[in-house]
Coordinates of C-alpha atoms in Angstrom, one line a residue:
Chain A
M24 CA -49.8 209.5 27.6
T25 CA -48.5 205.9 28.2
E26 CA -49.6 203.9 31.1
K27 CA -46.1 204.3 32.4
S28 CA -46.8 207.7 33.5
C29 CA -49.3 206.3 36.0
G30 CA -46.6 204.3 37.6
V31 CA -47.3 200.9 36.2
L32 CA -46.1 198.7 33.4
D33 CA -47.8 196.2 31.2
E34 CA -46.6 192.7 30.8
E35 CA -45.2 193.2 27.3
E36 CA -43.2 196.2 28.3
F37 CA -41.9 194.4 31.3
Y38 CA -40.3 191.8 29.0
K39 CA -39.1 194.5 26.7
C40 CA -37.4 196.3 29.6
C41 CA -35.9 193.0 30.8
R42 CA -34.4 192.4 27.4
L43 CA -32.7 195.8 27.4
L44 CA -31.5 195.3 30.9
L45 CA -30.0 192.0 29.9
Q46 CA -28.3 193.5 26.8
Q47 CA -26.5 196.0 29.0
S48 CA -25.7 193.4 31.7
E49 CA -24.0 191.4 29.1
Q50 CA -21.7 194.2 28.2
L51 CA -21.2 195.1 31.9
R52 CA -20.8 191.6 32.9
D53 CA -22.7 191.9 36.1
G54 CA -24.4 188.5 35.9
W55 CA -28.1 188.9 35.0
S56 CA -29.6 186.1 33.1
W57 CA -32.9 185.2 32.0
E58 CA -34.8 182.0 33.2
A59 CA -37.5 180.9 30.9
V60 CA -40.5 179.0 32.5
Q61 CA -42.9 177.4 30.2
G62 CA -43.4 179.3 27.1
S63 CA -43.2 183.1 27.2
E64 CA -43.1 183.5 31.1
G65 CA -39.8 183.8 32.9
Y66 CA -37.8 186.0 35.3
L67 CA -34.4 187.8 35.5
K68 CA -32.0 186.1 37.9
K69 CA -28.7 187.1 39.5
T70 CA -26.7 185.6 42.3
A71 CA -24.1 187.3 44.6
L72 CA -22.1 186.8 47.6
R73 CA -22.6 189.2 50.4
P74 CA -20.7 189.7 53.7
V75 CA -22.5 188.5 56.7
P76 CA -23.4 191.6 58.8
A77 CA -21.4 192.0 62.0
P78 CA -23.8 190.8 64.7
Q79 CA -24.1 187.4 63.0
R80 CA -20.3 186.9 62.6
E81 CA -19.8 184.9 65.7
E82 CA -22.4 182.4 64.8
E83 CA -21.5 181.8 61.2
S84 CA -17.7 182.0 61.6
G85 CA -15.2 179.3 62.1
S86 CA -14.2 178.2 58.7
H87 CA -11.5 178.5 56.2
P88 CA -9.6 181.8 56.3
Q89 CA -8.3 183.3 53.1
M90 CA -10.3 184.6 50.1
H91 CA -9.6 188.2 49.8
S92 CA -13.2 189.1 48.6
T93 CA -15.0 192.2 47.4
C94 CA -18.4 193.1 48.6
N95 CA -20.9 195.8 48.3
P96 CA -19.7 199.0 47.0
S97 CA -23.0 200.5 47.8
P98 CA -23.5 204.0 49.4
Q99 CA -25.2 201.9 52.1
P100 CA -22.6 199.4 53.1
P101 CA -23.5 196.4 55.2
Q102 CA -23.4 197.4 58.8
E103 CA -20.1 196.5 59.9
E104 CA -18.6 198.5 62.9
Q105 CA -15.1 199.0 61.4
P106 CA -15.2 198.2 57.6
V107 CA -11.9 197.9 56.1
C108 CA -11.6 199.5 52.7
V109 CA -8.8 199.0 50.3
A110 CA -8.2 199.8 46.8
S111 CA -9.2 197.0 44.5
S112 CA -6.4 196.9 42.1
D113 CA -6.2 193.2 42.5
P114 CA -8.3 191.6 39.7
S115 CA -8.5 188.3 41.6
S116 CA -10.6 190.2 44.1
S117 CA -13.9 189.7 42.3
S118 CA -15.5 186.5 41.6
D119 CA -17.8 185.7 38.6
E120 CA -21.0 186.0 40.7
L121 CA -19.8 189.1 42.4
E122 CA -19.0 192.1 40.4
D123 CA -17.7 195.3 41.8
E124 CA -18.3 198.0 39.3
D125 CA -17.1 200.9 41.4
D126 CA -13.4 200.4 41.4
N127 CA -12.5 202.8 44.1
S128 CA -13.0 200.5 47.0
C129 CA -14.0 197.2 48.3
W130 CA -14.5 195.6 51.5
V131 CA -12.3 192.9 52.8
A132 CA -14.1 189.8 54.2
E133 CA -11.2 188.1 55.9
N134 CA -13.0 184.9 56.0
I135 CA -14.9 183.0 53.3
G136 CA -17.3 181.5 56.0
L137 CA -18.6 185.1 56.5
M138 CA -20.4 185.3 53.2
F139 CA -24.1 184.8 52.4
Q140 CA -25.2 183.7 48.9
F141 CA -28.0 185.8 47.6
E142 CA -30.2 184.9 44.7
Y143 CA -32.3 187.6 43.1
H144 CA -35.3 187.2 40.8
I145 CA -37.3 189.8 39.1
L146 CA -40.8 188.7 38.2
Y147 CA -43.8 190.5 36.8
S148 CA -46.9 190.8 38.9
C149 CA -50.0 191.1 36.6
S150 CA -52.1 192.0 39.7
Y151 CA -50.1 195.2 40.5
A152 CA -48.8 195.7 37.0
V153 CA -45.3 196.2 38.3
P154 CA -42.0 194.2 38.6
V155 CA -41.5 192.4 41.9
L156 CA -38.2 191.5 43.5
Y157 CA -38.0 188.0 45.0
F158 CA -34.8 186.7 46.7
R159 CA -33.5 184.1 48.9
A160 CA -30.2 183.6 50.7
F161 CA -28.0 180.8 51.9
T162 CA -25.0 180.4 54.0
L163 CA -22.2 178.8 52.1
E164 CA -23.0 175.6 53.8
G165 CA -26.4 175.7 52.1
R166 CA -28.6 176.6 55.0
S167 CA -31.5 179.0 54.2
L168 CA -31.6 182.3 55.9
T169 CA -34.5 183.1 58.2
L170 CA -36.6 186.3 57.8
G171 CA -34.8 187.6 60.9
E172 CA -31.4 187.1 59.4
V173 CA -32.5 188.7 56.1
W174 CA -33.7 191.8 57.9
S175 CA -30.4 192.0 59.7
C176 CA -28.7 192.2 56.3
V177 CA -30.8 195.3 55.5
H178 CA -29.1 198.6 56.3
P179 CA -30.5 200.1 59.7
N180 CA -31.7 203.2 57.8
F181 CA -33.9 201.2 55.6
R182 CA -34.9 198.7 58.3
I183 CA -36.5 201.3 60.5
C184 CA -38.7 202.8 57.9
L185 CA -39.6 199.5 56.2
Q186 CA -40.5 197.6 59.3
S187 CA -42.9 200.3 60.4
C188 CA -45.1 199.7 57.4
P189 CA -48.4 198.1 58.3
L190 CA -47.6 195.3 55.8
N191 CA -44.0 194.5 56.5
A192 CA -42.2 195.4 53.4
I193 CA -40.2 192.1 53.2
S194 CA -42.0 188.8 53.9
Q195 CA -41.6 185.2 53.0
Q196 CA -43.9 184.1 50.1
E197 CA -44.1 181.4 47.5
H198 CA -42.3 182.1 44.3
P199 CA -45.3 182.1 41.8
L200 CA -43.3 180.3 39.1
L201 CA -41.1 178.0 41.2
G202 CA -43.4 177.3 44.1
Q203 CA -40.6 177.6 46.5
P204 CA -40.3 179.8 49.6
F205 CA -38.7 183.2 48.8
F206 CA -38.5 186.7 50.4
V207 CA -40.4 189.2 48.5
F208 CA -40.5 192.9 48.5
H209 CA -44.2 193.6 48.7
P210 CA -45.3 195.4 45.5
C211 CA -48.3 197.3 46.7
R212 CA -46.4 200.5 47.1
T213 CA -44.4 200.3 43.9
E214 CA -46.7 202.2 41.6
D215 CA -46.6 205.1 44.3
F216 CA -43.0 205.6 44.2
M217 CA -42.4 205.0 40.5
K218 CA -45.1 207.6 39.6
P219 CA -43.1 210.8 40.4
M220 CA -39.9 209.3 38.9
L221 CA -41.6 208.5 35.5
Q222 CA -43.4 211.8 35.6
A223 CA -40.2 213.7 36.1
A224 CA -38.6 211.7 33.2
Q225 CA -41.5 212.5 31.0
D226 CA -41.4 216.1 31.8
Q227 CA -37.7 216.3 30.7
H228 CA -38.3 214.0 27.8
R229 CA -35.8 211.4 29.0
T230 CA -36.5 207.8 28.3
V231 CA -36.1 205.4 31.2
N232 CA -36.1 201.7 31.5
Y233 CA -38.8 201.2 34.1
V234 CA -37.3 198.0 35.4
L235 CA -33.9 199.5 35.8
S236 CA -35.2 202.6 37.6
W237 CA -37.4 200.5 39.9
L238 CA -34.4 198.2 40.6
S239 CA -32.3 201.1 41.5
V240 CA -34.7 201.9 44.3
V241 CA -35.5 198.5 45.8
G242 CA -32.4 196.7 45.0
P243 CA -29.9 198.4 47.4
V244 CA -32.3 197.7 50.4
V245 CA -31.3 194.0 50.0
G246 CA -27.7 194.6 48.8
L247 CA -28.4 194.5 45.0
D248 CA -26.7 197.6 43.7
V249 CA -27.3 198.8 40.1
S250 CA -24.2 200.0 38.5
L251 CA -24.2 203.6 37.5
N252 CA -22.9 202.4 34.1
Y253 CA -26.3 201.4 33.2
S254 CA -27.2 205.1 33.1
L255 CA -24.1 206.8 32.3
E256 CA -22.8 205.0 29.3
R257 CA -24.6 204.8 26.2
L258 CA -23.1 201.6 25.1
P259 CA -22.0 201.6 21.4
G260 CA -24.6 199.7 19.3
A261 CA -27.1 199.5 22.2
P262 CA -30.6 200.7 21.6
P263 CA -31.9 203.4 23.9
C264 CA -32.7 201.8 27.1
S265 CA -36.4 202.5 27.3
P266 CA -39.6 200.9 26.1
R267 CA -41.1 202.8 23.3
Q268 CA -43.7 205.4 24.1
H269 CA -47.1 204.7 22.5
Chain B
M11 CA -81.7 186.9 46.4
A12 CA -82.0 184.8 49.6
D13 CA -80.6 181.8 47.8
D14 CA -77.4 183.6 47.2
K15 CA -76.8 184.4 50.8
D16 CA -77.2 180.6 51.4
V17 CA -74.4 179.9 49.1
L18 CA -72.0 182.2 51.0
R19 CA -72.9 180.3 54.2
D20 CA -72.6 176.9 52.6
V21 CA -69.2 177.9 51.4
W22 CA -68.1 179.3 54.7
F23 CA -69.3 176.3 56.7
G24 CA -67.8 173.7 54.4
R25 CA -65.9 171.1 56.5
I26 CA -63.5 168.3 55.7
P27 CA -63.3 165.3 58.3
T28 CA -59.6 164.8 58.8
C29 CA -57.5 162.4 60.8
F30 CA -54.2 163.6 61.9
T31 CA -51.5 160.9 62.5
L32 CA -48.0 161.5 64.0
N33 CA -45.2 160.8 61.7
P34 CA -43.7 157.4 63.0
D35 CA -40.2 158.7 62.9
E36 CA -41.0 161.3 65.6
I37 CA -39.6 160.5 69.1
T38 CA -42.4 159.9 71.6
E39 CA -42.6 158.8 75.1
R40 CA -45.6 156.8 74.6
E41 CA -47.8 155.9 71.6
A42 CA -49.6 158.8 69.9
E43 CA -53.1 158.3 69.3
P44 CA -54.6 159.9 66.0
Y45 CA -56.6 163.0 66.3
Y46 CA -59.8 163.8 64.5
L47 CA -61.1 167.2 63.4
L48 CA -63.6 168.8 61.1
L49 CA -61.4 171.3 59.2
P50 CA -63.1 174.4 57.7
R51 CA -62.4 174.6 53.9
V52 CA -61.9 178.3 53.9
S53 CA -59.4 178.4 56.6
Y54 CA -55.5 177.8 56.9
L55 CA -54.1 174.6 58.6
P56 CA -51.9 176.4 61.2
L57 CA -55.0 178.5 62.2
V58 CA -57.1 175.5 63.1
T59 CA -54.7 173.0 64.4
D60 CA -53.8 174.3 67.8
K61 CA -55.5 171.2 69.4
V62 CA -53.5 168.8 67.1
K63 CA -50.3 170.5 68.3
K64 CA -51.3 170.1 72.0
H65 CA -52.5 166.6 71.5
F66 CA -49.1 165.3 70.1
H67 CA -47.0 167.6 72.4
K68 CA -48.4 165.6 75.2
V69 CA -46.5 162.5 74.2
M70 CA -43.4 164.2 73.2
K71 CA -40.4 165.7 75.0
A72 CA -40.0 169.5 74.5
E73 CA -36.5 169.1 73.0
D74 CA -38.0 166.8 70.3
V75 CA -40.4 169.3 69.1
E76 CA -39.7 171.9 66.4
E77 CA -42.0 173.7 64.0
M78 CA -45.1 171.6 63.1
W79 CA -45.8 170.9 59.4
F80 CA -48.2 168.6 57.6
E81 CA -47.8 166.1 54.8
Y82 CA -50.2 164.1 52.7
E83 CA -48.9 160.9 51.0
G84 CA -45.3 162.4 50.8
T85 CA -46.4 165.9 49.7
P86 CA -45.7 168.6 52.2
L87 CA -48.9 170.7 52.5
K88 CA -48.6 174.4 51.8
W89 CA -50.3 176.1 54.8
H90 CA -50.7 179.3 52.8
Y91 CA -53.3 177.6 50.5
P92 CA -56.8 177.4 51.8
I93 CA -57.5 174.0 53.4
G94 CA -60.2 173.2 50.8
V95 CA -57.8 173.9 48.0
L96 CA -55.2 171.5 49.5
F97 CA -57.8 168.8 49.8
D98 CA -59.3 169.2 46.3
L99 CA -55.9 169.4 44.8
H100 CA -54.3 166.4 46.6
A101 CA -57.0 164.2 48.1
S102 CA -60.2 164.7 46.2
N103 CA -61.7 161.3 45.1
T104 CA -60.1 159.5 48.0
V105 CA -61.8 158.0 51.1
L106 CA -62.7 160.2 54.0
P107 CA -61.5 161.1 56.5
W108 CA -58.6 162.9 55.0
S109 CA -55.4 161.4 56.5
I110 CA -52.7 163.9 57.2
T111 CA -49.3 163.2 58.7
V112 CA -48.1 165.6 61.3
H113 CA -44.3 166.3 61.6
F114 CA -42.2 168.1 64.3
K115 CA -38.9 167.6 62.7
S116 CA -36.9 168.3 59.5
F117 CA -39.1 171.2 58.4
P118 CA -38.8 171.2 54.6
D119 CA -37.8 174.8 54.2
R120 CA -37.2 174.6 50.5
D121 CA -40.8 173.6 50.0
L122 CA -42.8 175.3 52.7
L123 CA -43.1 178.8 54.1
H124 CA -42.3 179.1 57.8
C125 CA -45.3 179.9 60.0
P126 CA -44.0 180.9 63.4
S127 CA -47.2 182.7 64.5
N128 CA -50.7 183.7 63.5
S129 CA -49.5 187.1 62.6
I130 CA -47.7 185.5 59.6
I131 CA -51.1 184.0 58.6
E132 CA -52.8 187.4 59.0
A133 CA -50.1 189.1 56.9
H134 CA -50.5 186.4 54.1
F135 CA -54.3 186.7 54.3
M136 CA -54.4 190.5 54.1
S137 CA -51.8 190.5 51.2
S138 CA -54.0 188.1 49.2
I139 CA -57.1 190.4 49.8
K140 CA -55.0 193.5 48.8
E141 CA -53.9 191.8 45.7
A142 CA -57.5 190.7 44.9
D143 CA -58.7 194.3 45.4
A144 CA -55.9 195.6 43.2
L145 CA -57.4 193.4 40.4
K146 CA -61.1 194.1 41.2
H147 CA -61.0 197.9 42.0
K148 CA -57.4 199.1 41.6
S149 CA -57.0 198.8 45.3
Q150 CA -59.6 201.5 46.0
V151 CA -61.9 199.7 48.3
V152 CA -59.1 198.1 50.5
N153 CA -57.3 201.3 50.7
D154 CA -60.3 203.2 51.8
M155 CA -60.9 200.8 54.6
Q156 CA -59.5 201.6 58.1
K157 CA -57.2 199.4 60.0
K158 CA -60.0 198.1 62.1
D159 CA -61.9 197.1 59.1
H160 CA -58.9 195.0 57.9
K161 CA -58.9 193.5 61.4
Q162 CA -62.5 192.8 61.2
L163 CA -61.9 190.7 58.1
W164 CA -59.1 188.7 59.8
M165 CA -60.9 188.3 63.0
G166 CA -63.9 187.1 61.2
L167 CA -61.8 184.4 59.5
Q168 CA -59.7 183.5 62.7
N169 CA -62.8 183.2 65.0
D170 CA -64.9 181.6 62.2
K171 CA -67.5 184.4 62.5
F172 CA -69.4 184.5 59.2
D173 CA -71.4 187.6 59.9
Q174 CA -68.5 189.6 61.2
F175 CA -66.5 188.7 58.1
W176 CA -69.2 189.4 55.5
A177 CA -70.3 192.6 57.1
M178 CA -66.9 194.0 55.9
N179 CA -66.3 191.6 52.9
R180 CA -69.4 192.6 51.0
K181 CA -67.7 196.0 50.4
L182 CA -65.0 194.3 48.6
M183 CA -67.6 192.5 46.5
E184 CA -69.3 195.8 45.1
Y185 CA -68.9 197.1 41.7
P186 CA -70.6 199.8 39.5
T187 CA -73.7 198.4 38.1
E188 CA -73.0 199.9 34.6
E189 CA -69.7 197.9 34.4
G190 CA -71.4 194.6 35.0
G191 CA -68.5 193.4 37.3
F192 CA -65.1 193.7 38.6
R193 CA -62.2 195.2 36.7
Y194 CA -60.6 191.9 36.6
I195 CA -61.6 188.5 38.3
P196 CA -59.0 187.4 40.9
F197 CA -58.6 183.7 40.1
R198 CA -56.0 180.9 40.3
I199 CA -56.3 177.7 38.4
Y200 CA -54.4 174.9 40.0
Q201 CA -53.3 171.9 38.0
A202 CA -52.8 168.7 39.9
L203 CA -49.7 166.8 38.6
S204 CA -48.3 169.7 36.7
E205 CA -45.0 171.3 37.0
R206 CA -46.7 174.6 36.7
L207 CA -48.1 175.6 40.0
F208 CA -51.1 177.7 39.0
I209 CA -52.3 180.1 36.3
Q210 CA -53.0 183.5 37.4
K211 CA -53.6 186.1 34.6
L212 CA -55.8 189.1 33.9
F213 CA -59.3 188.2 32.9
R214 CA -62.5 190.4 32.7
P215 CA -65.9 189.3 33.7
V216 CA -67.5 190.9 30.6
S217 CA -66.1 190.6 27.1
P218 CA -65.4 193.8 25.0
E219 CA -68.6 193.2 23.2
G220 CA -70.6 193.3 26.5
N221 CA -71.0 189.5 26.8
T222 CA -71.0 187.9 30.2
H223 CA -67.9 185.7 30.6
T224 CA -68.5 182.2 31.9
L225 CA -66.3 179.7 33.7
G226 CA -66.1 177.9 30.5
D227 CA -64.8 181.1 28.7
L228 CA -62.1 181.4 31.4
L229 CA -60.9 177.8 31.0
K230 CA -61.0 178.0 27.2
E231 CA -58.5 180.9 27.3
M232 CA -56.3 179.8 30.4
Y233 CA -56.4 176.1 30.3
P234 CA -58.3 174.6 27.3
D235 CA -56.9 171.0 28.2
A236 CA -59.3 171.0 31.2
L237 CA -62.4 171.1 28.8
T238 CA -63.8 168.1 27.2
N239 CA -64.3 168.4 23.4
D240 CA -67.2 166.8 21.6
G241 CA -66.8 163.1 21.4
E242 CA -64.0 163.0 23.9
Q243 CA -63.8 161.3 27.2
K244 CA -63.8 163.7 30.1
R245 CA -60.2 164.0 31.4
Y246 CA -60.5 166.7 34.1
Q247 CA -62.7 167.7 36.9
V248 CA -63.0 171.4 37.5
L249 CA -63.5 171.8 41.2
I250 CA -64.3 174.8 43.4
H251 CA -65.0 174.1 47.0
G252 CA -65.1 170.4 46.1
I253 CA -68.0 170.8 43.7
E254 CA -68.0 171.0 39.8
P255 CA -69.9 174.3 38.9
L256 CA -71.6 174.3 35.6
L257 CA -69.3 175.7 32.9
E258 CA -72.1 178.2 31.9
T259 CA -71.9 179.8 35.3
P260 CA -71.1 183.5 34.9
L261 CA -67.5 184.2 36.3
Q262 CA -68.7 187.4 38.1
W263 CA -71.2 185.4 40.1
L264 CA -68.6 182.8 41.0
S265 CA -66.2 185.4 42.0
E266 CA -68.8 187.0 44.3
H267 CA -70.1 183.8 45.8
L268 CA -67.5 181.0 45.6
S269 CA -64.3 183.0 46.3
H270 CA -62.3 182.1 49.5
P271 CA -62.2 184.7 52.1
D272 CA -58.9 185.9 50.6
N273 CA -61.1 187.1 47.8
F274 CA -59.6 184.8 45.2
L275 CA -61.5 182.3 43.2
H276 CA -59.5 179.0 43.5
I277 CA -60.1 176.6 40.8
C278 CA -58.6 173.1 40.9
A279 CA -58.3 171.0 37.6
I280 CA -58.0 167.4 38.7
P281 CA -57.6 164.4 36.3
V282 CA -60.6 162.2 36.4
P283 CA -59.8 159.0 38.3
T284 CA -59.2 156.2 36.0
D285 CA -60.1 153.2 38.2

C-alpha cells in the first residue's frame, strides 16, 4: 500500500506528478509552466482569461469593443443569463493564455473589457501532504479582484455548498513562496475527497496522477478546467501518467 | 512543573510599547497626536488597534478614510503575522517605543491581505491552529473539538483571557507519552533581509534513534547559516518572543511553551547588529 491510498501525497511524489503533468501540458499546449523558487522548491503556474460574470458587467464595462474571444468550455459555465454559443472554427478565437480544448463551442465575450485575468499556482503543502491551489485575479487594467468578486466568479452550485463550510473554502492568504496575497482553496478537506478516488483507482489497477485528478476536482470551481485529453490520450512517447507505486 | 506554567504566562503577557503616528500624507482637519499602546506580542495588529483607529478618525473626514494599514520604516506590516514576530523581524535592536506609521489610504494590496473584519482574523487564526494540529496529531485533536471549543480558543485570544485560552489549548499540546512528542513540530523560521519568506518543513521532535531534537538540531538542518561555527563571529540572533533560547533546548519543550496561540513556533533569525 502506498501512502496515496490514504489520500495524501509526499513531497517527492508531488514533484514527480508535476513533471508528468508538465510533459502532457507541453503536448496539449495548455499553458502550464514550472516556476522554480530557490533550489528544489517551486510551483506549477498557468494564466487564463475568464469572462466577467454577468452581475459585474456594468461596473467593469466601457472599454474597447472587438475581440472575439473564447472562454470557459466547462460543464459549469460562468453564470451568464444568456450565453451565446458559437462553433469555434475560427483559430484566432483562442489566445496563448487561453486554450479551448473542447472544440465544440465557445462563449463570445463581446468586449475585451469584460475579461478577468486569472493566475493559478499549484503548490505543495507539507503540513497536509497534499497539493494546494492558489490563485489571484486582475481586471485587464490591473486592479486586483476582491474576495467578493472572486466568489461571484464561482458557479452558484459550487458557491452554495462551499460557502456553508465552517471554514470558508476560499480565503485570502499569503502565498508561502512569494509572500503576496493570493486566494487559496483550503486544503484541510483534500485528503477526504481524494481518498475514495485513489481507492477506486487502486481497486481497478488504474494508475492516476494525483495532482491531475485533484486538479480536475478543485480547478473547475474557479474556472480552471482540466482537458479530458489528459486522461483520454496516451500520448506517444509519454510515460504512464502516474507516480510509481512503492 | 510550576515553573513551566509561569513560562506560558510570561509569553502570553509579553507586551511591546508602541507609538502610532499618522502618515503625514493623510488629509486631516487638525494635527494628529501620536497614540501610545502596549501591544500584546501574541495578538494581531487589527485585533488590538481599535483605539488607534478611533483616535485618528477623530481628526479625519469620513471620505478620507479607507482600510487602515500599518508600516514600519517603509515596510508594510503583515497583520497576519503575530505582533511579536513583526517586531522581532523588523524592529528588534531598535529603540523603544516601536514607532509604527498608520495609513488610511493607498492600501498596498499586492503586499498585504485585506482585513475587513475580525472574522477574517478569526478564520486566519483557526486555519493556523488546524494546520498546526495536522502536523502534531494528524488533525485528530482539532477535529474532535466542538465548534464551541474552537470559539473558546478564539475568544481567549480576542479578549486576552489566558485561562480561557489555555483550558482548551492544553488539549492541543498533548501527545502519547511513549512517542516523546508531537508527530511533527509546527514551526516557521523567518529570515530578516532574505528573499525567502520563511522555512516551514517537516521536523520531528525525536530522532529515529530516539534522541531528543534540540533547537540547534532544527537550525542545523533547516538554516545552518544561523549557527555560529567554532572560531567564527556570531552573525545571527535566533529569537523566539524576543529572547534567544539556548540552542540545547529541546524542541518539543519549545513547541509546548513558546509557541504562539496559533500553535506555531515562530523563530526569527536576525543579523547581529554591526554598530
